[in-house]
Amino acid sequence: MKSPSPNQPSTDRPSTDRPSTDRPSTDRPSADRADEVADTRQLLAEVEARRASVMDDARPRAVARQRADGKMTARERIATLADPGSWREFGALVTAAADTDVTRDLEAPADGIVTGLATIDGRPVVITSQDFTVYGGSSSVIGSLKLARAVDKAIDAGLPLIRLLEGGGHRIQEGLDARHFASAKGIFNAFTRASGWVPIVAAMLGPCFAGPTNHAALADYVVMVRGIATMGMAGPALVKAGTGEEIDKEALGGATLQVDETGAADLAVDSEAECFAALRRYLSYLPSNAQQAPPVVTCGDPIDRRDEALLDLVPANLRKPYDVRKVVGVLADAGRVLEIKPAHARNIVTAIARMDGRPVGFIANNPLFAAGMMDGNACDKAAHFIAVCDAFGLPLIYLIDVPGFAIGSGAERSRMPRRSAKLIHELGNASVPRLSVVLRKGYGLAYVAMCGGRGFGADACFAWPTAQICAMSVEGAVDIAYRKEIQAAADPAARRAELIEDFKDRLGALRAAEHFGIDDIIDPRDTRRLIIETLRVTPPRRRLDLPPKFRSIAPI
């Protein structure tokens, strides 16, 4: 009988649908197998060649232009920031959307944004880095998909999100097309979802008008490189086209404006290396996400350290200014203080620090500037700081020396009622432990807004012997309430002074303690120990006793 061909079933036995259990044939010619291996290697080589083409080594002119401006490339920035060898990129092989005559010929390596995962001090993070050498770092259709993927990874895995920003807004070649822009994407919605869940930090590393500024505004911590970085709603060219105003980029959005004056960014540094060091230090105080506890480190600073300097740092004379930052430095673990917005609203100090190795947040009035008065900028600064600390589980420690909220026509034009209410609103919605120490003045509603007394359920409320607490400035109150009596006196000035001294005798720390408005009057040298001991026995979160509402409504 004729044998069947190798490609035909045998007719000697019935066919079956059951899969064969025979092993694959090993009789295939060795040349075919060699061709198959060669094809795989060739395809892999093509992939790696494509990957190499978007790296810095393959783009010497673009790299040279970037370095000529004193800036690192997008990939060099990641290498400087992240732990060595930890970077794992995704999306390197994408190209620009090529669905129109305008965009078809765009050459956009990685479509202008580098995205991936890495570690910083051993902790996983998500990093995105805009590439200014690709169409000025503009936002693109495919690049936006990469960014969205990065934000989703940060949310899903509970990882800090780091934005290295340099560039303009939407890529003009793509933005002037309704098919690309009409959907509006979901990136800003994603940022709001991530806010308060994972730390979000941003580095402004060059021109960052429009989109990058909007992104940074949703970050928890923003650092600018002075003299190089700018930020604002639009750049000089668009401002001129839209409003007729002519202004250079530094005046429009440099660090002097955005860090020192407006507080849109938290810190200005002189180099990219300093910027990345600041980001690493900031993240070292925070957990990776809101469900984790803040990272505690070993502390060699004794909790019962009693520093004699505290007896002299705060003068008993209320008219003498002092720098409250020195008090914070003495109370905190040695060398473990990171001030937030140190150049903006200097009448209030906000600082992340450690006490017994545990991260905490200090909010302290600083009489060295505006006598420690709370103006609109100070309220905004402190309110945002409360939100960050509350989101990531850092207890709040208030050091109070406040003469009140700002008043007058200037304060009203600055929307002071709403801005002061925002400060109160944030404290009222916080669930972390809070402690207050009245150093000197505790006047008016500002005293309450600084968590003075029992108004916001402080876990401990202490006062130093130098404290004075009252509803308003004594001098102003006397002038209003006793105006007629003073005018009728034989010596009006003497009578006014007599009334003022009489009332000041009623403002001291002992009077505050007599009706249990505070827990205790303490020796300043014991402040560190008492704060740490209180935090050790206080739950990390309090249950907010709220009615069955869906949300609170912010004053601003």
XYZ file of C-alpha atoms in Angstrom:
556
model
C 0.000 0.000 0.000
C 1.223 3.464 -0.891
C 2.325 5.489 2.090
C 0.564 8.837 2.656
C 2.499 12.017 2.035
C 3.741 13.907 5.121
C 1.151 16.614 4.486
C -1.876 14.320 4.107
C -3.738 12.277 6.743
C -3.485 8.496 6.447
C -6.578 6.704 5.105
C -5.701 3.543 7.029
C -7.321 4.780 10.276
C -10.341 6.963 11.024
C -9.798 10.667 11.506
C -10.357 12.171 14.947
C -10.871 15.672 16.386
C -8.877 14.742 19.477
C -5.590 16.688 19.635
C -2.517 14.641 18.961
C -0.387 13.639 21.910
C 2.645 13.089 19.730
C 5.626 15.338 20.346
C 6.412 17.946 17.658
C 8.479 16.615 14.858
C 12.207 17.112 15.168
C 12.745 16.319 11.495
C 12.444 19.991 10.333
C 15.551 20.959 8.379
C 18.135 22.703 10.566
C 18.390 25.547 8.036
C 14.756 26.519 8.651
C 15.353 26.658 12.401
C 18.440 28.816 11.885
C 16.436 31.221 9.702
C 13.778 31.486 12.423
C 16.352 32.318 15.098
C 17.987 34.815 12.810
C 14.622 36.500 12.158
C 13.938 36.917 15.905
C 17.352 38.374 16.484
C 16.920 40.716 13.566
C 13.560 41.939 14.860
C 15.016 42.433 18.315
C 17.903 44.390 16.797
C 15.423 46.632 14.994
C 13.582 47.304 18.245
C 16.791 48.125 20.083
C 17.937 50.360 17.215
C 14.661 52.263 17.440
C 15.071 52.551 21.207
C 18.649 53.761 20.856
C 17.566 56.411 18.343
C 15.595 58.321 20.994
C 18.359 58.260 23.602
C 20.699 61.188 24.209
C 23.696 59.551 22.516
C 21.799 59.452 19.213
C 20.786 63.125 19.372
C 24.024 65.075 19.903
C 22.779 68.384 18.449
C 19.657 68.484 20.595
C 21.670 67.538 23.673
C 24.280 70.213 22.914
C 21.597 72.914 22.631
C 20.112 71.917 25.963
C 23.461 71.886 27.712
C 24.442 75.195 26.145
C 21.574 76.743 28.108
C 22.995 75.275 31.319
C 20.334 72.576 31.569
C 20.318 68.800 31.802
C 18.408 66.671 29.330
C 15.160 64.979 30.329
C 16.950 61.662 30.808
C 19.939 63.131 32.630
C 17.530 64.655 35.125
C 16.008 61.279 35.869
C 19.442 59.707 36.247
C 20.444 62.436 38.711
C 17.257 62.183 40.770
C 16.658 58.442 40.952
C 18.670 55.712 42.635
C 21.380 54.357 40.272
C 20.164 51.511 38.097
C 16.530 51.746 39.231
C 14.998 53.464 36.189
C 12.465 51.427 34.169
C 10.961 53.373 31.276
C 7.713 52.796 29.447
C 6.599 54.443 26.215
C 10.057 55.156 24.794
C 9.076 53.824 21.356
C 6.018 55.991 20.723
C 5.876 58.514 17.913
C 3.758 61.616 17.375
C 0.204 61.225 16.113
C 0.468 61.317 12.305
C -3.168 61.554 11.260
C -3.139 64.953 9.530
C -1.047 66.688 6.900
C 0.323 68.979 9.612
C 1.418 66.210 11.986
C 2.409 63.534 9.494
C 6.040 64.606 9.254
C 6.640 65.457 12.918
C 9.761 63.856 14.331
C 9.144 63.601 18.052
C 11.353 61.104 19.921
C 9.261 59.500 22.684
C 6.759 62.242 21.759
C 8.429 64.755 24.039
C 7.937 63.143 27.455
C 9.913 60.437 29.262
C 7.876 58.283 31.650
C 8.649 55.375 33.931
C 9.281 54.020 37.404
C 12.338 54.233 39.632
C 13.300 54.276 43.275
C 14.411 57.165 45.469
C 16.166 56.170 48.676
C 14.920 52.663 47.966
C 11.235 53.622 47.671
C 9.393 53.155 44.350
C 8.184 56.323 42.604
C 6.682 57.332 39.268
C 8.625 59.945 37.276
C 7.684 61.962 34.196
C 10.206 64.257 32.526
C 9.321 66.655 29.720
C 11.841 66.832 26.887
C 12.350 70.458 25.891
C 14.395 69.387 22.857
C 11.242 67.932 21.285
C 9.062 70.835 20.133
C 9.821 72.823 23.252
C 8.475 70.157 25.605
C 4.941 70.832 24.409
C 2.050 68.579 25.369
C 1.026 66.173 22.607
C -1.659 63.623 21.821
C 0.406 60.473 22.304
C 2.606 62.043 24.975
C -0.538 62.821 26.964
C -1.437 59.134 26.875
C 1.943 58.362 28.427
C 1.401 60.977 31.111
C -2.052 59.575 31.867
C -0.537 56.109 32.141
C 2.042 57.411 34.620
C -0.589 59.085 36.795
C -2.724 55.940 36.738
C 0.263 53.871 37.851
C 0.892 56.267 40.729
C -2.755 56.057 41.812
C -3.144 52.298 41.384
C 0.133 51.371 43.090
C 0.048 54.180 45.660
C 3.388 55.670 44.592
C 4.652 59.277 44.789
C 4.382 61.157 41.482
C 7.334 63.312 40.430
C 6.954 65.803 37.578
C 10.126 67.209 35.966
C 8.695 70.073 33.952
C 10.066 72.185 31.128
C 8.025 73.289 28.165
C 4.993 75.120 26.877
C 1.363 74.193 26.662
C -0.316 72.120 23.987
C 1.707 71.393 20.859
C 0.451 73.911 18.327
C 0.633 71.491 15.399
C -1.799 69.184 17.192
C -3.744 71.596 19.361
C -5.280 73.443 16.411
C -7.363 70.422 15.505
C -10.716 69.713 17.145
C -10.227 65.967 16.685
C -7.243 66.125 19.015
C -8.514 68.618 21.577
C -12.304 68.220 21.755
C -12.226 65.249 24.155
C -10.244 67.379 26.662
C -8.580 64.166 27.875
C -8.805 63.281 31.566
C -5.410 64.265 32.886
C -6.555 67.050 35.189
C -9.303 64.840 36.565
C -6.614 62.228 37.257
C -4.480 64.788 39.098
C -7.378 65.665 41.384
C -7.904 61.954 42.089
C -4.233 61.558 42.975
C -4.169 64.667 45.172
C -4.041 63.716 48.837
C -3.598 60.033 47.979
C 0.048 60.149 46.907
C 2.626 62.938 47.285
C 2.886 64.993 44.078
C 5.996 67.105 43.578
C 7.074 69.246 40.641
C 10.394 70.672 39.496
C 10.278 73.756 37.254
C 13.447 73.456 35.190
C 13.074 75.959 32.351
C 10.278 77.842 30.593
C 7.092 76.367 32.083
C 4.287 78.650 30.981
C 0.730 77.352 30.396
C 0.293 73.574 30.812
C 3.262 72.885 33.129
C 2.160 75.723 35.412
C -1.363 74.299 35.606
C 0.104 70.899 36.442
C 2.411 72.353 39.104
C -0.499 74.214 40.694
C -1.977 70.811 41.577
C 1.280 69.574 43.125
C 1.982 69.530 46.866
C 5.525 70.884 46.577
C 7.084 72.921 43.751
C 10.744 73.869 43.314
C 12.082 76.374 40.740
C 15.617 76.871 39.463
C 16.232 80.579 39.873
C 17.240 82.465 36.703
C 16.259 79.570 34.432
C 12.752 78.466 35.359
C 9.606 80.482 34.740
C 5.942 79.720 35.286
C 2.671 81.440 34.510
C -0.656 81.049 32.744
C 0.843 82.110 29.403
C 4.225 83.164 28.055
C 5.218 86.659 26.880
C 4.281 86.063 23.221
C 0.768 84.878 24.010
C 0.324 87.615 26.607
C 1.224 90.234 24.017
C -1.070 88.705 21.410
C -3.961 88.405 23.846
C -3.630 91.579 25.924
C -1.113 93.842 24.204
C 1.145 93.802 27.278
C 4.859 93.567 26.573
C 6.837 91.883 29.330
C 9.873 89.630 29.512
C 9.610 86.081 30.823
C 11.494 86.703 34.085
C 9.275 89.620 35.096
C 6.199 87.662 34.027
C 6.958 84.432 35.837
C 10.450 84.208 37.336
C 11.274 82.870 40.781
C 11.299 86.321 42.387
C 7.612 86.660 41.523
C 6.380 83.091 41.810
C 8.373 81.978 44.870
C 8.957 85.123 46.909
C 5.832 87.149 46.109
C 2.954 84.901 45.048
C 4.006 81.622 46.678
C 2.947 79.666 43.578
C 6.171 77.689 44.046
C 7.606 76.654 47.399
C 11.345 77.040 46.929
C 13.895 78.613 44.580
C 17.349 77.049 44.209
C 20.377 77.874 42.102
C 20.896 74.593 40.250
C 19.103 71.485 39.057
C 21.176 69.346 41.419
C 19.916 71.430 44.374
C 16.384 71.098 43.034
C 16.539 67.310 42.964
C 18.098 67.217 46.428
C 15.174 69.326 47.695
C 12.637 66.937 46.172
C 14.350 63.927 47.714
C 14.461 65.591 51.124
C 10.808 66.589 50.991
C 9.695 63.074 50.042
C 11.777 61.573 52.865
C 9.292 62.998 55.396
C 6.162 61.615 53.706
C 4.681 58.140 53.235
C 4.269 56.753 49.725
C 0.499 57.103 50.060
C -2.162 58.164 52.524
C -2.761 54.641 53.831
C 0.820 54.305 55.039
C 2.277 55.818 58.191
C 4.869 58.588 57.773
C 8.409 57.138 57.792
C 9.998 57.145 61.245
C 13.792 57.185 61.536
C 16.125 56.369 64.400
C 16.660 59.425 66.573
C 19.729 60.037 68.670
C 18.402 63.304 70.070
C 17.029 62.731 73.618
C 13.337 63.447 73.968
C 13.962 65.062 77.367
C 16.641 67.422 76.102
C 16.177 70.720 77.994
C 17.677 73.640 76.103
C 18.408 76.700 78.220
C 18.252 78.886 75.108
C 14.455 78.637 75.157
C 14.372 80.888 78.221
C 15.916 83.721 76.194
C 14.803 83.150 72.583
C 11.316 84.563 73.268
C 11.498 87.939 75.082
C 8.863 88.602 77.714
C 8.558 92.136 76.336
C 5.801 91.852 73.737
C 7.272 94.678 71.674
C 10.572 92.901 71.076
C 10.690 90.805 67.897
C 12.433 87.456 67.595
C 12.841 84.744 64.956
C 10.529 81.840 65.765
C 12.494 79.610 63.389
C 15.113 79.346 66.117
C 12.474 78.021 68.504
C 11.377 75.413 65.944
C 15.001 74.387 65.446
C 15.508 73.846 69.178
C 12.282 71.873 69.697
C 12.757 69.569 66.691
C 15.291 66.777 66.349
C 18.696 68.292 65.626
C 19.108 69.115 61.936
C 15.694 67.728 61.016
C 13.721 70.790 59.882
C 12.570 71.518 56.324
C 10.904 74.915 56.006
C 8.169 75.173 53.358
C 7.852 78.470 51.440
C 10.661 80.092 53.475
C 10.734 83.248 51.306
C 6.976 83.794 51.059
C 4.652 85.157 53.784
C 7.492 85.187 56.265
C 5.195 86.283 59.090
C 4.143 82.627 59.342
C 6.572 79.695 59.441
C 5.500 76.331 58.042
C 8.029 73.544 58.424
C 8.133 69.767 58.242
C 10.376 68.420 60.978
C 11.013 65.342 63.068
C 10.429 64.858 66.765
C 11.773 61.599 68.187
C 12.265 60.544 64.566
C 8.596 61.063 63.679
C 7.565 63.566 60.971
C 5.465 66.500 62.223
C 4.312 69.837 60.842
C 5.094 73.118 62.620
C 2.943 76.229 62.095
C 4.416 79.217 63.929
C 3.762 82.956 63.890
C 6.998 84.868 63.314
C 7.109 88.282 65.073
C 10.230 89.145 63.115
C 7.941 90.014 60.166
C 4.774 92.141 60.497
C 4.773 91.298 64.230
C 3.471 87.824 63.321
C 0.147 89.215 62.088
C -1.896 86.869 59.899
C -2.497 88.467 56.484
C -3.975 86.855 53.398
C -0.737 85.318 52.174
C 0.004 83.868 55.602
C -3.478 82.324 55.721
C -3.075 80.759 52.276
C 0.356 79.405 53.144
C -0.760 77.853 56.432
C -4.027 76.476 54.991
C -2.245 74.590 52.209
C 0.311 73.266 54.687
C -2.464 71.957 56.970
C -3.992 70.105 54.015
C -0.688 68.425 53.104
C 0.043 67.401 56.703
C -3.479 66.090 57.190
C -3.417 64.139 53.930
C -0.244 62.270 54.862
C -0.654 61.865 58.598
C 1.712 64.488 60.034
C 0.612 65.872 63.429
C 0.281 69.659 63.597
C 2.197 71.657 66.196
C 1.179 75.303 66.573
C 3.492 77.878 68.150
C 1.297 80.913 68.815
C 2.387 84.533 68.998
C -0.233 86.365 66.961
C -1.593 89.918 67.369
C -4.573 89.130 65.123
C -5.693 89.038 61.507
C -4.810 91.869 59.146
C -7.364 94.695 59.072
C -7.947 97.833 57.012
C -8.887 98.625 53.440
C -5.911 96.752 52.041
C -6.918 93.621 53.915
C -10.480 93.892 52.624
C -9.310 94.303 49.031
C -7.172 91.182 49.471
C -10.330 89.165 50.359
C -9.141 88.732 53.928
C -12.469 87.407 55.291
C -12.478 84.505 52.840
C -8.776 83.747 53.171
C -8.886 83.698 56.966
C -11.944 81.452 56.771
C -10.013 79.076 54.518
C -7.425 78.666 57.285
C -10.163 77.872 59.799
C -11.865 75.527 57.332
C -8.721 73.446 56.808
C -8.093 73.055 60.537
C -11.708 72.088 61.157
C -11.549 69.354 58.520
C -8.185 67.930 59.619
C -8.107 64.578 61.413
C -4.462 64.404 62.511
C -3.347 65.177 66.088
C -2.863 68.871 66.846
C -1.095 70.587 69.745
C -0.735 74.271 70.573
C 1.775 76.228 72.627
C 1.106 79.920 73.287
C 4.507 81.613 73.376
C 3.306 85.222 73.793
C 0.307 86.888 72.155
C -2.888 84.979 71.482
C -5.269 87.667 70.272
C -8.699 87.459 68.693
C -9.953 85.012 66.101
C -6.398 84.511 64.872
C -5.681 82.788 68.215
C -8.567 80.396 67.547
C -7.462 79.835 63.940
C -3.997 78.939 65.251
C -5.623 76.126 67.265
C -5.426 78.088 70.498
C -7.418 76.841 73.482
C -10.098 74.197 73.010
C -11.959 75.530 69.973
C -10.625 72.833 67.632
C -10.089 70.084 70.172
C -6.329 70.342 70.573
C -4.829 67.143 71.959
C -2.746 69.363 74.206
C -2.872 73.118 74.717
C 0.010 74.622 76.658
C 1.195 78.141 77.397
C 4.551 79.542 78.335
C 4.689 81.960 81.302
C 5.103 84.808 78.791
C 1.665 84.184 77.221
C -1.051 86.851 76.999
C -4.483 85.853 75.685
C -7.472 88.061 74.909
C -10.163 88.815 72.351
C -8.449 91.828 70.808
C -5.635 94.321 71.198
C -5.911 95.974 74.618
C -4.997 99.422 73.305
C -7.644 99.329 70.598
C -10.285 97.951 72.925
C -9.670 100.675 75.524
C -9.814 103.402 72.892
C -13.202 102.157 71.719
C -14.911 101.188 74.961
C -13.552 103.975 77.186
C -13.291 106.835 74.703
C -15.645 109.150 76.563
C -14.106 108.383 79.957
C -10.619 109.080 78.633
C -11.686 112.339 77.006
C -13.348 113.510 80.233
C -10.330 112.750 82.421
C -8.132 115.555 83.760
C -5.164 113.803 82.182
C -6.519 111.736 79.258
C -3.148 110.135 78.434
C -2.580 109.055 82.041
C -6.097 107.641 82.326
C -5.689 105.701 79.089
C -2.379 104.239 80.279
C -3.953 103.309 83.622
C -6.840 101.473 81.935
C -4.464 99.617 79.607
C -2.284 98.424 82.480
C -5.321 97.334 84.437
C -6.575 95.159 81.605
C -3.127 93.740 80.829
C -3.037 92.323 84.336
C -5.967 90.116 83.304
C -4.366 88.612 80.173
C -1.595 86.455 81.562
C -1.061 82.712 81.428
C -2.259 82.175 85.008
C -5.632 83.755 84.205
C -5.933 81.479 81.149
C -5.274 78.402 83.286
C -7.647 79.370 86.118
C -10.801 78.582 84.120
C -9.170 75.643 82.305
C -8.858 77.406 78.971
C -5.486 75.689 78.577
C -4.116 72.435 79.968
C -1.071 73.831 81.717
C 1.579 76.528 81.926
C 4.866 74.845 81.157
C 8.557 75.526 81.507
C 9.747 76.334 77.956
C 12.590 73.853 78.434
C 10.069 71.014 78.835
C 8.196 71.780 75.621
C 9.992 69.199 73.468
C 9.418 66.368 75.956
C 5.762 67.220 76.502
C 4.996 67.370 72.777
C 6.651 64.006 72.145
C 4.983 62.356 75.122
C 1.591 63.660 74.009
C 2.059 62.341 70.474
C 3.078 58.927 71.779
C -0.314 58.399 73.427
C -2.489 60.159 70.832
C -4.137 58.115 68.035
C -2.800 58.970 64.565
C -6.289 59.977 63.394
C -9.396 61.294 65.100
C -12.919 60.459 64.024
C -14.534 63.607 62.675
C -17.945 64.022 64.281
C -19.714 65.261 61.173
C -23.391 65.273 60.180
C -24.328 63.051 57.192
C -23.148 65.485 54.539
C -21.208 64.751 51.357
C -18.547 67.429 51.712
C -17.599 70.733 53.306
C -17.685 73.857 51.126
C -14.387 75.716 51.065
C -14.632 79.511 51.531
C -12.416 79.912 48.449
